[in-house]
PDB file of C-alpha atoms in Angstrom:
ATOM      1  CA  UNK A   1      -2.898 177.999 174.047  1.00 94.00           C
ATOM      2  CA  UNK A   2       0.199 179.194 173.162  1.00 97.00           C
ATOM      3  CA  UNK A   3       2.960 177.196 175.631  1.00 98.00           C
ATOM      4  CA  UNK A   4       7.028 178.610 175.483  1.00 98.00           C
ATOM      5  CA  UNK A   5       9.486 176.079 177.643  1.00 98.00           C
ATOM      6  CA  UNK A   6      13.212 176.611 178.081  1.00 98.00           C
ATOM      7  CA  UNK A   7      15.157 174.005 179.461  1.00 98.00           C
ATOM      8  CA  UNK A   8      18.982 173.335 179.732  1.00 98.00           C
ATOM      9  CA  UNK A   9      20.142 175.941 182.268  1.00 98.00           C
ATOM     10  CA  UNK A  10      22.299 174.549 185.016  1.00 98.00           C
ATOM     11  CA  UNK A  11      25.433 175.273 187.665  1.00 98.00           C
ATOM     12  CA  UNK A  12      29.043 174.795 185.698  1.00 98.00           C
ATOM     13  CA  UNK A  13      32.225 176.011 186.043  1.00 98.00           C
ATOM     14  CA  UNK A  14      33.816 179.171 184.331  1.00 98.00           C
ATOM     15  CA  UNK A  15      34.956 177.604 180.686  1.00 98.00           C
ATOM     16  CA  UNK A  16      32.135 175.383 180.574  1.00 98.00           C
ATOM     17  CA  UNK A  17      29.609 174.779 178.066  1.00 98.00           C
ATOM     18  CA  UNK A  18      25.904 174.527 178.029  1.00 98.00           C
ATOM     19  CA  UNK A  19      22.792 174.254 175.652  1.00 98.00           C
ATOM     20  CA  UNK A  20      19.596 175.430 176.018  1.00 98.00           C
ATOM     21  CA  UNK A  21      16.609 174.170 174.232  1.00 98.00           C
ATOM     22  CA  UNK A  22      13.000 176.289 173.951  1.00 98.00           C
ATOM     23  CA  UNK A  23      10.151 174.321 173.029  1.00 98.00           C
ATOM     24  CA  UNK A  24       6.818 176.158 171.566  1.00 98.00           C
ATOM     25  CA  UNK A  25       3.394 175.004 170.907  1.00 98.00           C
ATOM     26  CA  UNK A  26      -0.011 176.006 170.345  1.00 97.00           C
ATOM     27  CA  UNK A  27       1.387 178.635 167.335  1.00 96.00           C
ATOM     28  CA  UNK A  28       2.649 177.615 163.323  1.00 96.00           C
ATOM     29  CA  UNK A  29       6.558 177.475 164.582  1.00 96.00           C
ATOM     30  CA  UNK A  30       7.724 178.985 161.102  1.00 93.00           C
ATOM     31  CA  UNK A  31       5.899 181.844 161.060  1.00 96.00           C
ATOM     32  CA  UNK A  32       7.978 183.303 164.115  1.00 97.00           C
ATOM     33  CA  UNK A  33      11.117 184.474 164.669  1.00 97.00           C
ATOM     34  CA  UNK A  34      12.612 183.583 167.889  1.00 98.00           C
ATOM     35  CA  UNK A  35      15.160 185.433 170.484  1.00 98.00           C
ATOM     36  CA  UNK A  36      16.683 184.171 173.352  1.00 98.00           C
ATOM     37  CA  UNK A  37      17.557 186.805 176.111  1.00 98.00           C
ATOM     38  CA  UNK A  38      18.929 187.112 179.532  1.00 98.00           C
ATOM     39  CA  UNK A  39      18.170 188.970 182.756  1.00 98.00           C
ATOM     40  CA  UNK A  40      20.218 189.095 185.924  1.00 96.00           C
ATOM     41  CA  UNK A  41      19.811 190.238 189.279  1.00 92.00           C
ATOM     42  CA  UNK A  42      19.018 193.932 189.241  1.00 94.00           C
ATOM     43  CA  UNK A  43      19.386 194.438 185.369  1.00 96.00           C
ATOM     44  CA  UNK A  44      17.329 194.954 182.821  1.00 97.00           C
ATOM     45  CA  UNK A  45      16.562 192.188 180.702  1.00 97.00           C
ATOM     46  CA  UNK A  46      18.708 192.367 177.207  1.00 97.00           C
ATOM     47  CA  UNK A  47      18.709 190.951 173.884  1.00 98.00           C
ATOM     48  CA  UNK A  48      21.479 187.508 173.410  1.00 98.00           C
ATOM     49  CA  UNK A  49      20.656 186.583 169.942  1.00 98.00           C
ATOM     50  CA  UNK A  50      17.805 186.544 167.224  1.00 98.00           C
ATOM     51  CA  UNK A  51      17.424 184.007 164.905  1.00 97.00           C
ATOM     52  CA  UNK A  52      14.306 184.544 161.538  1.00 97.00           C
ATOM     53  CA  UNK A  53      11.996 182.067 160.294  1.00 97.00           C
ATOM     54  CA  UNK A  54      14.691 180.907 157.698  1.00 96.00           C
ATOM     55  CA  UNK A  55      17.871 180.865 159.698  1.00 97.00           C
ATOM     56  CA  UNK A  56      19.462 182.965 157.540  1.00 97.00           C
ATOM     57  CA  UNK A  57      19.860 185.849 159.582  1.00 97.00           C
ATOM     58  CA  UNK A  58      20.914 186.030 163.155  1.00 98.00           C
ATOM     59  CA  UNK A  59      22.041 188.644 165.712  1.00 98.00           C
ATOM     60  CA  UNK A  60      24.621 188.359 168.729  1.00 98.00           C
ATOM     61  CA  UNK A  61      24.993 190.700 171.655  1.00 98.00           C
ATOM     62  CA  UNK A  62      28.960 191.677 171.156  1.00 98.00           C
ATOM     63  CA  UNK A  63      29.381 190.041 174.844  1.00 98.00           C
ATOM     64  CA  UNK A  64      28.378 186.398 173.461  1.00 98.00           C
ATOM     65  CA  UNK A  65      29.723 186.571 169.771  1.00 98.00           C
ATOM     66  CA  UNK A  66      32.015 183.874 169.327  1.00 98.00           C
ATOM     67  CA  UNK A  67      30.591 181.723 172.997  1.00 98.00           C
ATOM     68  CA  UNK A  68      27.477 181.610 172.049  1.00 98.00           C
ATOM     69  CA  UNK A  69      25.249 179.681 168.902  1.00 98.00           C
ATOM     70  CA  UNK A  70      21.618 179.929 168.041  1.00 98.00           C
ATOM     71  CA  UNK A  71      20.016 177.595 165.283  1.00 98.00           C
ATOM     72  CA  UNK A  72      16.652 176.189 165.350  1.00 98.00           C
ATOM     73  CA  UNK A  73      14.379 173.287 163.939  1.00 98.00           C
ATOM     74  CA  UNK A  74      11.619 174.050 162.559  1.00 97.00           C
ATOM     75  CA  UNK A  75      10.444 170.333 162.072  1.00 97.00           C
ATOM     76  CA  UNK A  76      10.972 169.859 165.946  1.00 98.00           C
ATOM     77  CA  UNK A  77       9.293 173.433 166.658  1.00 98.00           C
ATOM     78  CA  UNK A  78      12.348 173.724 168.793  1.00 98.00           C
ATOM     79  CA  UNK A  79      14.777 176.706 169.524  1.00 98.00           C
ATOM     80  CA  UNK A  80      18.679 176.300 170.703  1.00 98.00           C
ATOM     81  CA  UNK A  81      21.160 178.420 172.250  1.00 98.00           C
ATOM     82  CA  UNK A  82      24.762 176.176 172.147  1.00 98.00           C
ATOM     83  CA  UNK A  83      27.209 178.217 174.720  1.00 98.00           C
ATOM     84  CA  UNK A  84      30.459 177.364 175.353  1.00 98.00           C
ATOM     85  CA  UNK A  85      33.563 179.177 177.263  1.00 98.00           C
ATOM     86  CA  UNK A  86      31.151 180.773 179.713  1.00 98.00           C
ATOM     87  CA  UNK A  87      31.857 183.107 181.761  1.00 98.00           C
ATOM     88  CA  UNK A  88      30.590 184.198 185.600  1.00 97.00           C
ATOM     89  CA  UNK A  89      28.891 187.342 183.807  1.00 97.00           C
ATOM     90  CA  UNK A  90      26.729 185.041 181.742  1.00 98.00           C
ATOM     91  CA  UNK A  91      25.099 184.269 184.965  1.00 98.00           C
ATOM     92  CA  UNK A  92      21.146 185.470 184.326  1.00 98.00           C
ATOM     93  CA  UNK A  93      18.311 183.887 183.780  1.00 98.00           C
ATOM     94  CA  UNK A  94      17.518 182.839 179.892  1.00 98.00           C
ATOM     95  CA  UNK A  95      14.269 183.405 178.349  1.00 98.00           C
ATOM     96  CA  UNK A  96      12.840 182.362 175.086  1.00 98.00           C
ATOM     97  CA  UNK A  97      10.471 183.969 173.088  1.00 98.00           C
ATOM     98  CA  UNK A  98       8.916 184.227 169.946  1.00 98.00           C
ATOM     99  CA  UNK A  99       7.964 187.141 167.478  1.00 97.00           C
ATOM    100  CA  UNK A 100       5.568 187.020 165.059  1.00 95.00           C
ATOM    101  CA  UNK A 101       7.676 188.260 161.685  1.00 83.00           C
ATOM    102  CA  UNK A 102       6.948 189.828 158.675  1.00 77.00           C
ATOM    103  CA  UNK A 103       9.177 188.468 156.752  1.00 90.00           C
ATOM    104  CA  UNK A 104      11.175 184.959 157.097  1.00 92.00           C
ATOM    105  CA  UNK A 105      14.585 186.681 156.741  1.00 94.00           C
ATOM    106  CA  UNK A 106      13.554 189.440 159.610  1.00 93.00           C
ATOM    107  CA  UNK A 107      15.571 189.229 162.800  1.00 94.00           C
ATOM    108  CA  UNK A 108      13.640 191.320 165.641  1.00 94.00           C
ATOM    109  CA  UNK A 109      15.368 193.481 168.000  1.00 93.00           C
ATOM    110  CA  UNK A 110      13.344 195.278 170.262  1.00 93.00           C
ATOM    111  CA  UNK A 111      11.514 193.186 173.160  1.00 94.00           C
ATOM    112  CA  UNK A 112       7.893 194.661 172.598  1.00 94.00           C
ATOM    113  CA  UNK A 113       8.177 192.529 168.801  1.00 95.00           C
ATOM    114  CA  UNK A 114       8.244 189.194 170.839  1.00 97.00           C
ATOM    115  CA  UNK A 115       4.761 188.340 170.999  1.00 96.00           C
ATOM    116  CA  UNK A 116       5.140 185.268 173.592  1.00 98.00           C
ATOM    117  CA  UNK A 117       7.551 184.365 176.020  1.00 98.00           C
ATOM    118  CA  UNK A 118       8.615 181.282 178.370  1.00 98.00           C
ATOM    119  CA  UNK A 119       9.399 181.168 181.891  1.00 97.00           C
ATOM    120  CA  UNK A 120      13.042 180.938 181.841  1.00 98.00           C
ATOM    121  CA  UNK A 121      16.055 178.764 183.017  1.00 98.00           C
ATOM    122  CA  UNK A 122      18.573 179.467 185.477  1.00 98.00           C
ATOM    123  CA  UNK A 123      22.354 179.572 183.747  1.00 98.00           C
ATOM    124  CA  UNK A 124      24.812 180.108 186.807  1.00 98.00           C
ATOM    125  CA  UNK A 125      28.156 179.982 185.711  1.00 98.00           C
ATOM    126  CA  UNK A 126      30.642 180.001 189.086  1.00 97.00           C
ATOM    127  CA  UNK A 127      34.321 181.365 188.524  1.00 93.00           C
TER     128      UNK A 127
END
């Protein structure tokens, strides 16, 4: 059984910083590539960043670029978003999930590619 966990969201201030970690199990870690995204109140849920098998290619929503850093360990089948100088609109709840890829440098965009997704964790950033 395939199990997706985020953990790391909290309450901070405006300026702060935060990382999120997204643990999988029950699938081969490396042959997915993984996305982190966001959903607020009354919003559709949108793409924050991609990251392929081989960490060579990654995407950024143009809201994050620059706050935000995904990476990933593939020994530690283990997925990380590092944000710093948040901001009261990053306020959403995060989601991991994972995309079975055809290739390892393939970064997928579209939400019906991610095959299996976590639960979430709360990021609330107050101003």
């Amino acid at each position: 059984q395939v199990q997706v966990v985020e953990s790391g969201g909290a309450l901070v201030q405006a300026g702060g910083s935060l990382r999120l970690s997204c643990t999988v199990s029950g699938l081969t870690f490396d042959d997915y590539a993984m996305g982190w995204f966001r959903q607020a109140p009354g919003e559709e849920r949108e793409g924050v960043s991609y990251i392929s098998i081989n960490s060579r290619n990654t995407w950024y929503a143009d809201s994050v670029k620059g706050r935000f850093t995904i990476s990933r360990d593939n020994a530690k089948n283990t997925l990380y978003l590092q944000m710093i100088s948040l901001k009261p609109e990053d306020t959403a709840m995060y989601y991991c999930a994972a995309a079975r890829s055809a290739g390892v440098n393939y970064t997928p965009h579209r939400l019906n590619e991610y095959n299996y997704w976590g639960q979430g964790t709360q990021v609330t950033v107050s101003s």
